[in-house]
């Protein structure tokens, strides 16, 4: 699939068929995450693939922003120990989430190219999630990715026009 088509065609899907994802596709999504850019090539991330129905149920219950329980969730976490070993501790709060977000974008685009629907979810109770997954204190869940085969694909949302967000040289000169 053409990259530009994937970028324009991907939608956040919140309703899935009860069909499992195959291991090769999941690995491709994770591999795409592994190759995401990361500040200083520090790679301060962990990707936890959750498919156990009981665990999916628990995560769904503490994630108000997750409409339906999906067949799979990838919990994308930042690792403070790695980030702080290489960089300034004060940068962790910025670079941890930024690096994870870039990996997340790679995952959702590759998923789309494989016919797998996803939704990024930030609305979850991090402390509850950390408890369910036995996460040590240096591992912080940043984002969830729900994934599965789409039951419903929403229409494209309204996006701001280029002239509203892009400029020539200065903010006073719209694109
Ligand atoms: C950082 C981030 C957090 C998000 N959190 C949620 C969420 O908690 N629940 C949800 O349903 N969608 C969530 N979304 C999906 C956005 O609502 C969605 O990307 C936006 O409406 C644009 O739609 P599109 O992805 O189909 O282009 C999140 C997206 C991002 C990038």
PDB file of C-alpha atoms and ligand atoms in Angstrom:
ATOM      1  CA  UNK A   1       0.000   0.000   0.000  1.00  0.00           C
ATOM      2  CA  UNK A   2       1.178   3.487  -0.824  1.00  0.00           C
ATOM      3  CA  UNK A   3       2.261   5.323   2.335  1.00  0.00           C
ATOM      4  CA  UNK A   4       0.323   8.471   1.483  1.00  0.00           C
ATOM      5  CA  UNK A   5      -2.848   6.425   0.910  1.00  0.00           C
ATOM      6  CA  UNK A   6      -2.348   4.793   4.301  1.00  0.00           C
ATOM      7  CA  UNK A   7      -1.874   8.147   6.026  1.00  0.00           C
ATOM      8  CA  UNK A   8      -5.040   9.561   4.456  1.00  0.00           C
ATOM      9  CA  UNK A   9      -7.120   6.378   4.641  1.00  0.00           C
ATOM     10  CA  UNK A  10      -6.482   5.230   8.222  1.00  0.00           C
ATOM     11  CA  UNK A  11      -9.320   5.938  10.631  1.00  0.00           C
ATOM     12  CA  UNK A  12      -9.749   5.449  14.352  1.00  0.00           C
ATOM     13  CA  UNK A  13     -11.990   2.401  14.553  1.00  0.00           C
ATOM     14  CA  UNK A  14     -13.836   1.735  17.804  1.00  0.00           C
ATOM     15  CA  UNK A  15     -15.923  -1.324  16.924  1.00  0.00           C
ATOM     16  CA  UNK A  16     -14.385  -4.688  16.026  1.00  0.00           C
ATOM     17  CA  UNK A  17     -15.390  -8.135  14.815  1.00  0.00           C
ATOM     18  CA  UNK A  18     -14.731 -11.011  17.251  1.00  0.00           C
ATOM     19  CA  UNK A  19     -11.822 -12.276  15.178  1.00  0.00           C
ATOM     20  CA  UNK A  20      -8.280 -12.804  16.390  1.00  0.00           C
ATOM     21  CA  UNK A  21      -5.243 -11.295  14.727  1.00  0.00           C
ATOM     22  CA  UNK A  22      -2.555 -13.562  13.346  1.00  0.00           C
ATOM     23  CA  UNK A  23       0.921 -13.620  14.875  1.00  0.00           C
ATOM     24  CA  UNK A  24       2.707 -12.542  11.680  1.00  0.00           C
ATOM     25  CA  UNK A  25       0.621  -9.362  11.442  1.00  0.00           C
ATOM     26  CA  UNK A  26       1.163  -8.531  15.107  1.00  0.00           C
ATOM     27  CA  UNK A  27       4.899  -9.018  14.671  1.00  0.00           C
ATOM     28  CA  UNK A  28       4.925  -6.734  11.664  1.00  0.00           C
ATOM     29  CA  UNK A  29       3.203  -4.031  13.704  1.00  0.00           C
ATOM     30  CA  UNK A  30       5.752  -4.438  16.504  1.00  0.00           C
ATOM     31  CA  UNK A  31       8.620  -4.452  14.042  1.00  0.00           C
ATOM     32  CA  UNK A  32       7.345  -1.143  12.638  1.00  0.00           C
ATOM     33  CA  UNK A  33       7.420   0.241  16.175  1.00  0.00           C
ATOM     34  CA  UNK A  34      10.985  -0.952  16.660  1.00  0.00           C
ATOM     35  CA  UNK A  35      12.087   1.090  13.633  1.00  0.00           C
ATOM     36  CA  UNK A  36      10.437   4.339  14.665  1.00  0.00           C
ATOM     37  CA  UNK A  37      12.668   7.359  15.158  1.00  0.00           C
ATOM     38  CA  UNK A  38      13.639   7.981  18.779  1.00  0.00           C
ATOM     39  CA  UNK A  39      15.609  10.857  20.312  1.00  0.00           C
ATOM     40  CA  UNK A  40      19.268   9.872  20.534  1.00  0.00           C
ATOM     41  CA  UNK A  41      18.227   6.366  19.414  1.00  0.00           C
ATOM     42  CA  UNK A  42      17.500   5.707  23.071  1.00  0.00           C
ATOM     43  CA  UNK A  43      14.412   3.529  22.409  1.00  0.00           C
ATOM     44  CA  UNK A  44      12.809   4.081  25.812  1.00  0.00           C
ATOM     45  CA  UNK A  45       9.784   1.920  25.120  1.00  0.00           C
ATOM     46  CA  UNK A  46       8.055  -1.361  25.879  1.00  0.00           C
ATOM     47  CA  UNK A  47       5.157  -2.805  23.895  1.00  0.00           C
ATOM     48  CA  UNK A  48       2.884  -5.172  25.798  1.00  0.00           C
ATOM     49  CA  UNK A  49       0.530  -7.185  23.600  1.00  0.00           C
ATOM     50  CA  UNK A  50      -2.643  -8.114  25.475  1.00  0.00           C
ATOM     51  CA  UNK A  51      -5.007 -10.748  24.042  1.00  0.00           C
ATOM     52  CA  UNK A  52      -6.149 -12.560  27.161  1.00  0.00           C
ATOM     53  CA  UNK A  53      -9.937 -11.889  27.357  1.00  0.00           C
ATOM     54  CA  UNK A  54      -9.886 -11.412  31.138  1.00  0.00           C
ATOM     55  CA  UNK A  55      -7.094  -8.867  30.902  1.00  0.00           C
ATOM     56  CA  UNK A  56      -8.803  -7.134  27.954  1.00  0.00           C
ATOM     57  CA  UNK A  57     -11.920  -6.869  30.072  1.00  0.00           C
ATOM     58  CA  UNK A  58     -10.015  -5.353  33.006  1.00  0.00           C
ATOM     59  CA  UNK A  59      -8.277  -2.803  30.791  1.00  0.00           C
ATOM     60  CA  UNK A  60     -11.542  -1.924  29.076  1.00  0.00           C
ATOM     61  CA  UNK A  61     -13.166  -1.291  32.467  1.00  0.00           C
ATOM     62  CA  UNK A  62     -10.516   1.269  33.469  1.00  0.00           C
ATOM     63  CA  UNK A  63     -10.431   2.977  30.072  1.00  0.00           C
ATOM     64  CA  UNK A  64     -13.413   5.310  29.731  1.00  0.00           C
ATOM     65  CA  UNK A  65     -12.188   6.373  26.290  1.00  0.00           C
ATOM     66  CA  UNK A  66     -12.342   2.817  24.955  1.00  0.00           C
ATOM     67  CA  UNK A  67     -15.821   2.284  23.572  1.00  0.00           C
ATOM     68  CA  UNK A  68     -15.769  -1.501  23.031  1.00  0.00           C
ATOM     69  CA  UNK A  69     -13.572  -4.300  24.234  1.00  0.00           C
ATOM     70  CA  UNK A  70     -11.243  -5.065  21.268  1.00  0.00           C
ATOM     71  CA  UNK A  71      -9.629  -8.434  20.380  1.00  0.00           C
ATOM     72  CA  UNK A  72      -6.196  -6.994  21.139  1.00  0.00           C
ATOM     73  CA  UNK A  73      -4.586  -4.072  22.913  1.00  0.00           C
ATOM     74  CA  UNK A  74      -0.987  -2.956  22.660  1.00  0.00           C
ATOM     75  CA  UNK A  75       0.019  -1.101  25.807  1.00  0.00           C
ATOM     76  CA  UNK A  76       2.766   1.291  24.788  1.00  0.00           C
ATOM     77  CA  UNK A  77       4.941   2.194  27.755  1.00  0.00           C
ATOM     78  CA  UNK A  78       7.931   4.442  28.278  1.00  0.00           C
ATOM     79  CA  UNK A  79      10.863   3.162  30.315  1.00  0.00           C
ATOM     80  CA  UNK A  80      12.244   5.794  32.632  1.00  0.00           C
ATOM     81  CA  UNK A  81      15.393   3.819  33.441  1.00  0.00           C
ATOM     82  CA  UNK A  82      16.421   3.691  29.797  1.00  0.00           C
ATOM     83  CA  UNK A  83      15.440   7.287  29.070  1.00  0.00           C
ATOM     84  CA  UNK A  84      17.265   8.651  32.096  1.00  0.00           C
ATOM     85  CA  UNK A  85      20.372   6.533  31.602  1.00  0.00           C
ATOM     86  CA  UNK A  86      21.005   8.246  28.282  1.00  0.00           C
ATOM     87  CA  UNK A  87      19.381  11.624  28.694  1.00  0.00           C
ATOM     88  CA  UNK A  88      18.643  14.218  31.297  1.00  0.00           C
ATOM     89  CA  UNK A  89      16.065  13.008  33.787  1.00  0.00           C
ATOM     90  CA  UNK A  90      14.084  16.202  33.274  1.00  0.00           C
ATOM     91  CA  UNK A  91      13.657  15.371  29.579  1.00  0.00           C
ATOM     92  CA  UNK A  92      11.978  12.059  30.266  1.00  0.00           C
ATOM     93  CA  UNK A  93       8.502  13.514  30.644  1.00  0.00           C
ATOM     94  CA  UNK A  94       8.809  15.033  27.212  1.00  0.00           C
ATOM     95  CA  UNK A  95      10.850  12.537  25.221  1.00  0.00           C
ATOM     96  CA  UNK A  96       9.267   9.385  26.673  1.00  0.00           C
ATOM     97  CA  UNK A  97       5.781  10.222  25.381  1.00  0.00           C
ATOM     98  CA  UNK A  98       7.101  11.717  22.123  1.00  0.00           C
ATOM     99  CA  UNK A  99       9.129   8.625  21.234  1.00  0.00           C
ATOM    100  CA  UNK A 100       6.209   6.363  22.148  1.00  0.00           C
ATOM    101  CA  UNK A 101       3.835   8.447  20.022  1.00  0.00           C
ATOM    102  CA  UNK A 102       6.083   8.084  16.982  1.00  0.00           C
ATOM    103  CA  UNK A 103       6.176   4.309  17.458  1.00  0.00           C
ATOM    104  CA  UNK A 104       2.391   4.319  17.819  1.00  0.00           C
ATOM    105  CA  UNK A 105       1.958   6.081  14.489  1.00  0.00           C
ATOM    106  CA  UNK A 106       4.154   3.463  12.805  1.00  0.00           C
ATOM    107  CA  UNK A 107       2.045   0.703  14.361  1.00  0.00           C
ATOM    108  CA  UNK A 108      -1.324   2.100  13.293  1.00  0.00           C
ATOM    109  CA  UNK A 109      -0.168   2.792   9.735  1.00  0.00           C
ATOM    110  CA  UNK A 110       1.316  -0.670   9.248  1.00  0.00           C
ATOM    111  CA  UNK A 111      -1.804  -2.195  10.813  1.00  0.00           C
ATOM    112  CA  UNK A 112      -3.936  -0.296   8.303  1.00  0.00           C
ATOM    113  CA  UNK A 113      -1.779  -1.530   5.432  1.00  0.00           C
ATOM    114  CA  UNK A 114      -2.480  -5.088   6.661  1.00  0.00           C
ATOM    115  CA  UNK A 115      -6.253  -4.512   6.800  1.00  0.00           C
ATOM    116  CA  UNK A 116      -6.226  -4.222  10.594  1.00  0.00           C
ATOM    117  CA  UNK A 117      -8.148  -1.423  12.252  1.00  0.00           C
ATOM    118  CA  UNK A 118      -6.845   0.439  15.284  1.00  0.00           C
ATOM    119  CA  UNK A 119      -7.632   3.247  17.673  1.00  0.00           C
ATOM    120  CA  UNK A 120      -5.169   5.104  19.854  1.00  0.00           C
ATOM    121  CA  UNK A 121      -6.527   5.519  23.377  1.00  0.00           C
ATOM    122  CA  UNK A 122      -5.229   7.898  25.999  1.00  0.00           C
ATOM    123  CA  UNK A 123      -8.259   7.900  28.231  1.00  0.00           C
ATOM    124  CA  UNK A 124      -7.355   5.222  30.788  1.00  0.00           C
ATOM    125  CA  UNK A 125      -6.566   5.088  34.486  1.00  0.00           C
ATOM    126  CA  UNK A 126      -2.815   4.569  34.418  1.00  0.00           C
ATOM    127  CA  UNK A 127      -2.494   3.439  38.036  1.00  0.00           C
ATOM    128  CA  UNK A 128      -5.097   0.681  37.564  1.00  0.00           C
ATOM    129  CA  UNK A 129      -3.496  -0.447  34.325  1.00  0.00           C
ATOM    130  CA  UNK A 130      -0.052  -0.582  35.959  1.00  0.00           C
ATOM    131  CA  UNK A 131      -1.489  -2.715  38.730  1.00  0.00           C
ATOM    132  CA  UNK A 132      -3.202  -5.179  36.358  1.00  0.00           C
ATOM    133  CA  UNK A 133      -0.027  -5.565  34.313  1.00  0.00           C
ATOM    134  CA  UNK A 134       2.344  -5.621  37.309  1.00  0.00           C
ATOM    135  CA  UNK A 135       4.314  -2.736  35.861  1.00  0.00           C
ATOM    136  CA  UNK A 136       7.286  -1.551  37.929  1.00  0.00           C
ATOM    137  CA  UNK A 137       7.333   2.165  38.757  1.00  0.00           C
ATOM    138  CA  UNK A 138       9.847   3.031  36.003  1.00  0.00           C
ATOM    139  CA  UNK A 139       7.514   1.692  33.299  1.00  0.00           C
ATOM    140  CA  UNK A 140       4.752   4.194  32.510  1.00  0.00           C
ATOM    141  CA  UNK A 141       1.857   3.378  30.193  1.00  0.00           C
ATOM    142  CA  UNK A 142       1.657   6.226  27.668  1.00  0.00           C
ATOM    143  CA  UNK A 143      -0.894   5.091  25.102  1.00  0.00           C
ATOM    144  CA  UNK A 144      -3.047   2.091  24.285  1.00  0.00           C
ATOM    145  CA  UNK A 145      -3.680   0.855  20.781  1.00  0.00           C
ATOM    146  CA  UNK A 146      -6.835  -1.177  20.315  1.00  0.00           C
ATOM    147  CA  UNK A 147      -6.660  -3.416  17.260  1.00  0.00           C
ATOM    148  CA  UNK A 148      -8.832  -5.837  15.358  1.00  0.00           C
ATOM    149  CA  UNK A 149     -10.861  -6.271  12.201  1.00  0.00           C
ATOM    150  CA  UNK A 150     -13.298  -3.401  11.764  1.00  0.00           C
ATOM    151  CA  UNK A 151     -17.016  -3.820  12.298  1.00  0.00           C
ATOM    152  CA  UNK A 152     -17.602  -0.154  11.474  1.00  0.00           C
ATOM    153  CA  UNK A 153     -15.240   2.321   9.891  1.00  0.00           C
ATOM    154  CA  UNK A 154     -16.194   5.926  10.673  1.00  0.00           C
ATOM    155  CA  UNK A 155     -16.306   8.594   7.998  1.00  0.00           C
ATOM    156  CA  UNK A 156     -13.240  10.825   7.821  1.00  0.00           C
ATOM    157  CA  UNK A 157     -13.432  13.540  10.501  1.00  0.00           C
ATOM    158  CA  UNK A 158     -13.245  17.200   9.652  1.00  0.00           C
ATOM    159  CA  UNK A 159      -9.676  18.399   9.457  1.00  0.00           C
ATOM    160  CA  UNK A 160      -8.458  21.967   9.550  1.00  0.00           C
ATOM    161  CA  UNK A 161      -7.486  23.333   6.171  1.00  0.00           C
ATOM    162  CA  UNK A 162      -3.841  23.797   5.246  1.00  0.00           C
ATOM    163  CA  UNK A 163      -4.340  27.571   5.231  1.00  0.00           C
ATOM    164  CA  UNK A 164      -5.388  27.309   8.900  1.00  0.00           C
ATOM    165  CA  UNK A 165      -2.325  25.401  10.066  1.00  0.00           C
ATOM    166  CA  UNK A 166       0.507  26.004   7.589  1.00  0.00           C
ATOM    167  CA  UNK A 167       2.419  29.197   6.885  1.00  0.00           C
ATOM    168  CA  UNK A 168       4.954  30.721   4.553  1.00  0.00           C
ATOM    169  CA  UNK A 169       8.011  31.773   6.522  1.00  0.00           C
ATOM    170  CA  UNK A 170       5.971  33.560   9.231  1.00  0.00           C
ATOM    171  CA  UNK A 171       2.775  32.981  11.161  1.00  0.00           C
ATOM    172  CA  UNK A 172       1.331  36.105   9.535  1.00  0.00           C
ATOM    173  CA  UNK A 173       1.490  34.561   6.051  1.00  0.00           C
ATOM    174  CA  UNK A 174      -0.895  31.651   5.525  1.00  0.00           C
ATOM    175  CA  UNK A 175      -0.050  28.862   3.114  1.00  0.00           C
TER     176      UNK A 175
HETATM  177  C1  LIG B   1      -2.901  10.906  21.677  1.00  0.00           C
HETATM  178  C2  LIG B   1      -4.255  10.417  21.233  1.00  0.00           C
HETATM  179  C3  LIG B   1      -5.177  10.008  22.181  1.00  0.00           C
HETATM  180  C4  LIG B   1      -6.420   9.515  21.777  1.00  0.00           C
HETATM  181  N1  LIG B   1      -7.284   9.034  22.734  1.00  0.00           N
HETATM  182  C5  LIG B   1      -8.456   8.521  22.358  1.00  0.00           C
HETATM  183  C6  LIG B   1      -9.328   7.968  23.325  1.00  0.00           C
HETATM  184  O1  LIG B   1      -9.055   7.926  24.525  1.00  0.00           O
HETATM  185  N2  LIG B   1     -10.508   7.443  22.891  1.00  0.00           N
HETATM  186  C7  LIG B   1     -10.843   7.435  21.553  1.00  0.00           C
HETATM  187  O2  LIG B   1     -11.924   6.922  21.218  1.00  0.00           O
HETATM  188  N3  LIG B   1     -10.029   7.962  20.605  1.00  0.00           N
HETATM  189  C8  LIG B   1      -8.850   8.496  20.974  1.00  0.00           C
HETATM  190  N4  LIG B   1      -7.998   8.993  20.031  1.00  0.00           N
HETATM  191  C9  LIG B   1      -8.376   8.968  18.598  1.00  0.00           C
HETATM  192  C10 LIG B   1      -8.791  10.351  18.127  1.00  0.00           C
HETATM  193  O3  LIG B   1     -10.059  10.655  18.648  1.00  0.00           O
HETATM  194  C11 LIG B   1      -8.795  10.362  16.584  1.00  0.00           C
HETATM  195  O4  LIG B   1      -7.483  10.193  16.124  1.00  0.00           O
HETATM  196  C12 LIG B   1      -9.351  11.679  16.023  1.00  0.00           C
HETATM  197  O5  LIG B   1     -10.706  11.819  16.324  1.00  0.00           O
HETATM  198  C13 LIG B   1      -9.179  11.770  14.503  1.00  0.00           C
HETATM  199  O6  LIG B   1      -9.802  10.671  13.871  1.00  0.00           O
HETATM  200  P1  LIG B   1      -8.965   9.707  12.914  1.00  0.00           P
HETATM  201  O7  LIG B   1      -7.913   9.032  13.774  1.00  0.00           O
HETATM  202  O8  LIG B   1      -9.947   8.732  12.354  1.00  0.00           O
HETATM  203  O9  LIG B   1      -8.336  10.554  11.867  1.00  0.00           O
HETATM  204  C14 LIG B   1      -6.762   9.476  20.397  1.00  0.00           C
HETATM  205  C15 LIG B   1      -5.829   9.904  19.458  1.00  0.00           C
HETATM  206  C16 LIG B   1      -4.592  10.354  19.856  1.00  0.00           C
HETATM  207  C17 LIG B   1      -3.584  10.782  18.807  1.00  0.00           C
END
